[in-house]
């Protein structure tokens, strides 16, 4: 479903992402972890088509992103770490606008699809209010609504829990689980090791632009020789890499 092949990004000689190879199957809730500056967001922005790789390929749902960008991007819903929204629109107006961009057509009207998602993310009562009156967490949930409008086969998410209160975080985690259970591949970058341990079926750890470990939380613990939390496993693996 997602294939990264020798994926590399360089900035004036600095290697931000260094020859990543990664396969993520359909319906997997996949976590992407790493220290600050490890290359997580750069990788995700390349997957979303925002950045162009220096070298390598990205295949999304079997489609090469460089060769057929419009078709590949049409399979992906992207949720950035910060919500950038037209704040002079209402929530419903914003989703209508996004539905027009995506050309949403799933046998239901775009308005019905938008209302369904507003209900799912508990924003129905705010649908006719200007977005400038929304809290940060509400804006983040509205962006998630827009990413799910076209019923994407792949959901790429960068730090989804930033700004969410505990209730909102629980809601979003449940929605991601449901999306994966229905066959959507969820690729999630997060700094929250607790969230990753709770919801991700499989995890890759990136450090200095390279994948240093991959597996279930239990398998990562075995690789690290640690019988503890994902935080302890993560610290052991990244420390060993720094010391090597």
PDB file of N, CA and C in Angstrom, residues 113-168:
ATOM      1  N   UNK A 113     -21.894  13.919   3.184  1.00  0.00           N
ATOM      2  CA  UNK A 113     -20.600  13.381   3.614  1.00  0.00           C
ATOM      3  C   UNK A 113     -19.960  14.294   4.654  1.00  0.00           C
ATOM      4  N   UNK A 114     -20.039  15.603   4.439  1.00  0.00           N
ATOM      5  CA  UNK A 114     -19.479  16.555   5.394  1.00  0.00           C
ATOM      6  C   UNK A 114     -20.197  16.469   6.738  1.00  0.00           C
ATOM      7  N   UNK A 115     -21.526  16.390   6.701  1.00  0.00           N
ATOM      8  CA  UNK A 115     -22.291  16.297   7.947  1.00  0.00           C
ATOM      9  C   UNK A 115     -21.980  15.013   8.700  1.00  0.00           C
ATOM     10  N   UNK A 116     -21.775  13.945   7.965  1.00  0.00           N
ATOM     11  CA  UNK A 116     -21.417  12.668   8.583  1.00  0.00           C
ATOM     12  C   UNK A 116     -20.096  12.780   9.339  1.00  0.00           C
ATOM     13  N   UNK A 117     -19.120  13.459   8.727  1.00  0.00           N
ATOM     14  CA  UNK A 117     -17.815  13.604   9.364  1.00  0.00           C
ATOM     15  C   UNK A 117     -17.848  14.605  10.520  1.00  0.00           C
ATOM     16  N   UNK A 118     -18.610  15.674  10.375  1.00  0.00           N
ATOM     17  CA  UNK A 118     -18.766  16.613  11.484  1.00  0.00           C
ATOM     18  C   UNK A 118     -19.367  15.929  12.700  1.00  0.00           C
ATOM     19  N   UNK A 119     -20.308  15.047  12.463  1.00  0.00           N
ATOM     20  CA  UNK A 119     -20.915  14.270  13.555  1.00  0.00           C
ATOM     21  C   UNK A 119     -19.871  13.346  14.171  1.00  0.00           C
ATOM     22  N   UNK A 120     -19.088  12.678  13.328  1.00  0.00           N
ATOM     23  CA  UNK A 120     -18.068  11.740  13.802  1.00  0.00           C
ATOM     24  C   UNK A 120     -17.054  12.437  14.704  1.00  0.00           C
ATOM     25  N   UNK A 121     -16.663  13.659  14.327  1.00  0.00           N
ATOM     26  CA  UNK A 121     -15.647  14.397  15.098  1.00  0.00           C
ATOM     27  C   UNK A 121     -16.272  15.364  16.116  1.00  0.00           C
ATOM     28  N   UNK A 122     -17.563  15.206  16.349  1.00  0.00           N
ATOM     29  CA  UNK A 122     -18.281  15.984  17.379  1.00  0.00           C
ATOM     30  C   UNK A 122     -18.180  17.481  17.150  1.00  0.00           C
ATOM     31  N   UNK A 123     -18.386  17.885  15.884  1.00  0.00           N
ATOM     32  CA  UNK A 123     -18.355  19.301  15.522  1.00  0.00           C
ATOM     33  C   UNK A 123     -19.683  19.785  14.936  1.00  0.00           C
ATOM     34  N   UNK A 124     -20.699  18.968  14.998  1.00  0.00           N
ATOM     35  CA  UNK A 124     -21.976  19.314  14.367  1.00  0.00           C
ATOM     36  C   UNK A 124     -22.531  20.636  14.872  1.00  0.00           C
ATOM     37  N   UNK A 125     -22.467  20.840  16.172  1.00  0.00           N
ATOM     38  CA  UNK A 125     -23.054  22.062  16.749  1.00  0.00           C
ATOM     39  C   UNK A 125     -22.299  23.325  16.336  1.00  0.00           C
ATOM     40  N   UNK A 126     -21.107  23.154  15.786  1.00  0.00           N
ATOM     41  CA  UNK A 126     -20.277  24.299  15.404  1.00  0.00           C
ATOM     42  C   UNK A 126     -20.202  24.464  13.886  1.00  0.00           C
ATOM     43  N   UNK A 127     -20.967  23.711  13.143  1.00  0.00           N
ATOM     44  CA  UNK A 127     -20.801  23.680  11.690  1.00  0.00           C
ATOM     45  C   UNK A 127     -21.064  25.025  11.020  1.00  0.00           C
ATOM     46  N   UNK A 128     -21.926  25.861  11.618  1.00  0.00           N
ATOM     47  CA  UNK A 128     -22.259  27.149  11.012  1.00  0.00           C
ATOM     48  C   UNK A 128     -21.567  28.330  11.695  1.00  0.00           C
ATOM     49  N   UNK A 129     -20.588  28.027  12.544  1.00  0.00           N
ATOM     50  CA  UNK A 129     -19.806  29.076  13.210  1.00  0.00           C
ATOM     51  C   UNK A 129     -18.512  29.324  12.422  1.00  0.00           C
ATOM     52  N   UNK A 130     -18.029  30.569  12.441  1.00  0.00           N
ATOM     53  CA  UNK A 130     -16.766  30.879  11.782  1.00  0.00           C
ATOM     54  C   UNK A 130     -15.614  30.108  12.427  1.00  0.00           C
ATOM     55  N   UNK A 131     -14.719  29.625  11.608  1.00  0.00           N
ATOM     56  CA  UNK A 131     -13.603  28.819  12.112  1.00  0.00           C
ATOM     57  C   UNK A 131     -12.715  29.630  13.055  1.00  0.00           C
ATOM     58  N   UNK A 132     -12.673  30.950  12.891  1.00  0.00           N
ATOM     59  CA  UNK A 132     -11.853  31.770  13.782  1.00  0.00           C
ATOM     60  C   UNK A 132     -12.306  31.670  15.238  1.00  0.00           C
ATOM     61  N   UNK A 133     -13.528  31.199  15.466  1.00  0.00           N
ATOM     62  CA  UNK A 133     -14.023  31.035  16.831  1.00  0.00           C
ATOM     63  C   UNK A 133     -13.717  29.647  17.403  1.00  0.00           C
ATOM     64  N   UNK A 134     -13.144  28.767  16.580  1.00  0.00           N
ATOM     65  CA  UNK A 134     -12.831  27.407  17.035  1.00  0.00           C
ATOM     66  C   UNK A 134     -11.566  27.410  17.898  1.00  0.00           C
ATOM     67  N   UNK A 135     -11.493  26.483  18.836  1.00  0.00           N
ATOM     68  CA  UNK A 135     -10.254  26.250  19.567  1.00  0.00           C
ATOM     69  C   UNK A 135      -9.255  25.528  18.648  1.00  0.00           C
ATOM     70  N   UNK A 136      -7.997  25.471  19.077  1.00  0.00           N
ATOM     71  CA  UNK A 136      -6.989  24.782  18.265  1.00  0.00           C
ATOM     72  C   UNK A 136      -7.383  23.321  18.031  1.00  0.00           C
ATOM     73  N   UNK A 137      -7.856  22.669  19.099  1.00  0.00           N
ATOM     74  CA  UNK A 137      -8.243  21.269  18.966  1.00  0.00           C
ATOM     75  C   UNK A 137      -9.401  21.075  18.005  1.00  0.00           C
ATOM     76  N   UNK A 138     -10.349  21.993  17.994  1.00  0.00           N
ATOM     77  CA  UNK A 138     -11.472  21.907  17.067  1.00  0.00           C
ATOM     78  C   UNK A 138     -11.003  22.103  15.631  1.00  0.00           C
ATOM     79  N   UNK A 139     -10.071  23.045  15.434  1.00  0.00           N
ATOM     80  CA  UNK A 139      -9.514  23.240  14.089  1.00  0.00           C
ATOM     81  C   UNK A 139      -8.799  21.974  13.615  1.00  0.00           C
ATOM     82  N   UNK A 140      -8.076  21.350  14.531  1.00  0.00           N
ATOM     83  CA  UNK A 140      -7.364  20.122  14.168  1.00  0.00           C
ATOM     84  C   UNK A 140      -8.359  19.024  13.770  1.00  0.00           C
ATOM     85  N   UNK A 141      -9.460  18.918  14.499  1.00  0.00           N
ATOM     86  CA  UNK A 141     -10.466  17.910  14.148  1.00  0.00           C
ATOM     87  C   UNK A 141     -11.154  18.248  12.826  1.00  0.00           C
ATOM     88  N   UNK A 142     -11.317  19.537  12.529  1.00  0.00           N
ATOM     89  CA  UNK A 142     -11.918  19.937  11.256  1.00  0.00           C
ATOM     90  C   UNK A 142     -10.991  19.574  10.086  1.00  0.00           C
ATOM     91  N   UNK A 143      -9.689  19.762  10.275  1.00  0.00           N
ATOM     92  CA  UNK A 143      -8.731  19.350   9.247  1.00  0.00           C
ATOM     93  C   UNK A 143      -8.814  17.838   9.018  1.00  0.00           C
ATOM     94  N   UNK A 144      -8.997  17.088  10.097  1.00  0.00           N
ATOM     95  CA  UNK A 144      -9.150  15.638   9.957  1.00  0.00           C
ATOM     96  C   UNK A 144     -10.417  15.296   9.180  1.00  0.00           C
ATOM     97  N   UNK A 145     -11.483  16.038   9.431  1.00  0.00           N
ATOM     98  CA  UNK A 145     -12.714  15.857   8.635  1.00  0.00           C
ATOM     99  C   UNK A 145     -12.419  16.042   7.153  1.00  0.00           C
ATOM    100  N   UNK A 146     -11.687  17.104   6.817  1.00  0.00           N
ATOM    101  CA  UNK A 146     -11.417  17.391   5.411  1.00  0.00           C
ATOM    102  C   UNK A 146     -10.542  16.315   4.787  1.00  0.00           C
ATOM    103  N   UNK A 147      -9.601  15.757   5.564  1.00  0.00           N
ATOM    104  CA  UNK A 147      -8.724  14.707   5.030  1.00  0.00           C
ATOM    105  C   UNK A 147      -9.495  13.428   4.740  1.00  0.00           C
ATOM    106  N   UNK A 148     -10.565  13.200   5.495  1.00  0.00           N
ATOM    107  CA  UNK A 148     -11.353  11.974   5.315  1.00  0.00           C
ATOM    108  C   UNK A 148     -12.493  12.139   4.307  1.00  0.00           C
ATOM    109  N   UNK A 149     -12.717  13.362   3.840  1.00  0.00           N
ATOM    110  CA  UNK A 149     -13.817  13.607   2.885  1.00  0.00           C
ATOM    111  C   UNK A 149     -13.795  12.667   1.678  1.00  0.00           C
ATOM    112  N   UNK A 150     -12.644  12.472   1.037  1.00  0.00           N
ATOM    113  CA  UNK A 150     -12.641  11.632  -0.164  1.00  0.00           C
ATOM    114  C   UNK A 150     -12.537  10.144   0.130  1.00  0.00           C
ATOM    115  N   UNK A 151     -12.691   9.750   1.420  1.00  0.00           N
ATOM    116  CA  UNK A 151     -12.543   8.344   1.811  1.00  0.00           C
ATOM    117  C   UNK A 151     -11.220   7.785   1.287  1.00  0.00           C
ATOM    118  N   UNK A 152     -10.087   8.360   1.734  1.00  0.00           N
ATOM    119  CA  UNK A 152      -8.786   7.975   1.175  1.00  0.00           C
ATOM    120  C   UNK A 152      -8.405   6.547   1.538  1.00  0.00           C
ATOM    121  N   UNK A 153      -7.603   5.943   0.691  1.00  0.00           N
ATOM    122  CA  UNK A 153      -7.094   4.607   0.966  1.00  0.00           C
ATOM    123  C   UNK A 153      -5.889   4.660   1.895  1.00  0.00           C
ATOM    124  N   UNK A 154      -5.231   5.830   1.928  1.00  0.00           N
ATOM    125  CA  UNK A 154      -4.068   6.035   2.792  1.00  0.00           C
ATOM    126  C   UNK A 154      -4.271   7.334   3.555  1.00  0.00           C
ATOM    127  N   UNK A 155      -4.003   7.301   4.846  1.00  0.00           N
ATOM    128  CA  UNK A 155      -4.085   8.498   5.682  1.00  0.00           C
ATOM    129  C   UNK A 155      -2.693   8.752   6.256  1.00  0.00           C
ATOM    130  N   UNK A 156      -2.112   9.907   5.902  1.00  0.00           N
ATOM    131  CA  UNK A 156      -0.772  10.283   6.370  1.00  0.00           C
ATOM    132  C   UNK A 156      -0.938  11.391   7.403  1.00  0.00           C
ATOM    133  N   UNK A 157      -0.431  11.155   8.601  1.00  0.00           N
ATOM    134  CA  UNK A 157      -0.741  12.020   9.734  1.00  0.00           C
ATOM    135  C   UNK A 157       0.544  12.450  10.434  1.00  0.00           C
ATOM    136  N   UNK A 158       0.697  13.751  10.654  1.00  0.00           N
ATOM    137  CA  UNK A 158       1.867  14.292  11.339  1.00  0.00           C
ATOM    138  C   UNK A 158       1.437  14.902  12.666  1.00  0.00           C
ATOM    139  N   UNK A 159       1.818  14.276  13.761  1.00  0.00           N
ATOM    140  CA  UNK A 159       1.522  14.766  15.117  1.00  0.00           C
ATOM    141  C   UNK A 159       0.034  15.068  15.311  1.00  0.00           C
ATOM    142  N   UNK A 160      -0.812  14.065  15.259  1.00  0.00           N
ATOM    143  CA  UNK A 160      -2.259  14.321  15.290  1.00  0.00           C
ATOM    144  C   UNK A 160      -2.811  14.778  16.629  1.00  0.00           C
ATOM    145  N   UNK A 161      -2.106  14.525  17.721  1.00  0.00           N
ATOM    146  CA  UNK A 161      -2.671  14.803  19.040  1.00  0.00           C
ATOM    147  C   UNK A 161      -2.322  16.188  19.578  1.00  0.00           C
ATOM    148  N   UNK A 162      -1.541  16.970  18.809  1.00  0.00           N
ATOM    149  CA  UNK A 162      -1.137  18.302  19.273  1.00  0.00           C
ATOM    150  C   UNK A 162      -2.372  19.183  19.442  1.00  0.00           C
ATOM    151  N   UNK A 163      -2.545  19.734  20.633  1.00  0.00           N
ATOM    152  CA  UNK A 163      -3.643  20.659  20.885  1.00  0.00           C
ATOM    153  C   UNK A 163      -4.964  20.005  21.234  1.00  0.00           C
ATOM    154  N   UNK A 164      -5.023  18.668  21.265  1.00  0.00           N
ATOM    155  CA  UNK A 164      -6.273  17.988  21.597  1.00  0.00           C
ATOM    156  C   UNK A 164      -6.358  17.740  23.098  1.00  0.00           C
ATOM    157  N   UNK A 165      -7.546  17.962  23.664  1.00  0.00           N
ATOM    158  CA  UNK A 165      -7.744  17.618  25.065  1.00  0.00           C
ATOM    159  C   UNK A 165      -7.902  16.095  25.175  1.00  0.00           C
ATOM    160  N   UNK A 166      -7.898  15.533  26.386  1.00  0.00           N
ATOM    161  CA  UNK A 166      -7.969  14.073  26.524  1.00  0.00           C
ATOM    162  C   UNK A 166      -9.169  13.442  25.819  1.00  0.00           C
ATOM    163  N   UNK A 167     -10.334  14.092  25.871  1.00  0.00           N
ATOM    164  CA  UNK A 167     -11.507  13.547  25.192  1.00  0.00           C
ATOM    165  C   UNK A 167     -11.318  13.544  23.677  1.00  0.00           C
ATOM    166  N   UNK A 168     -10.774  14.664  23.145  1.00  0.00           N
ATOM    167  CA  UNK A 168     -10.535  14.736  21.710  1.00  0.00           C
ATOM    168  C   UNK A 168      -9.489  13.733  21.259  1.00  0.00           C
TER     169      UNK A 168
END
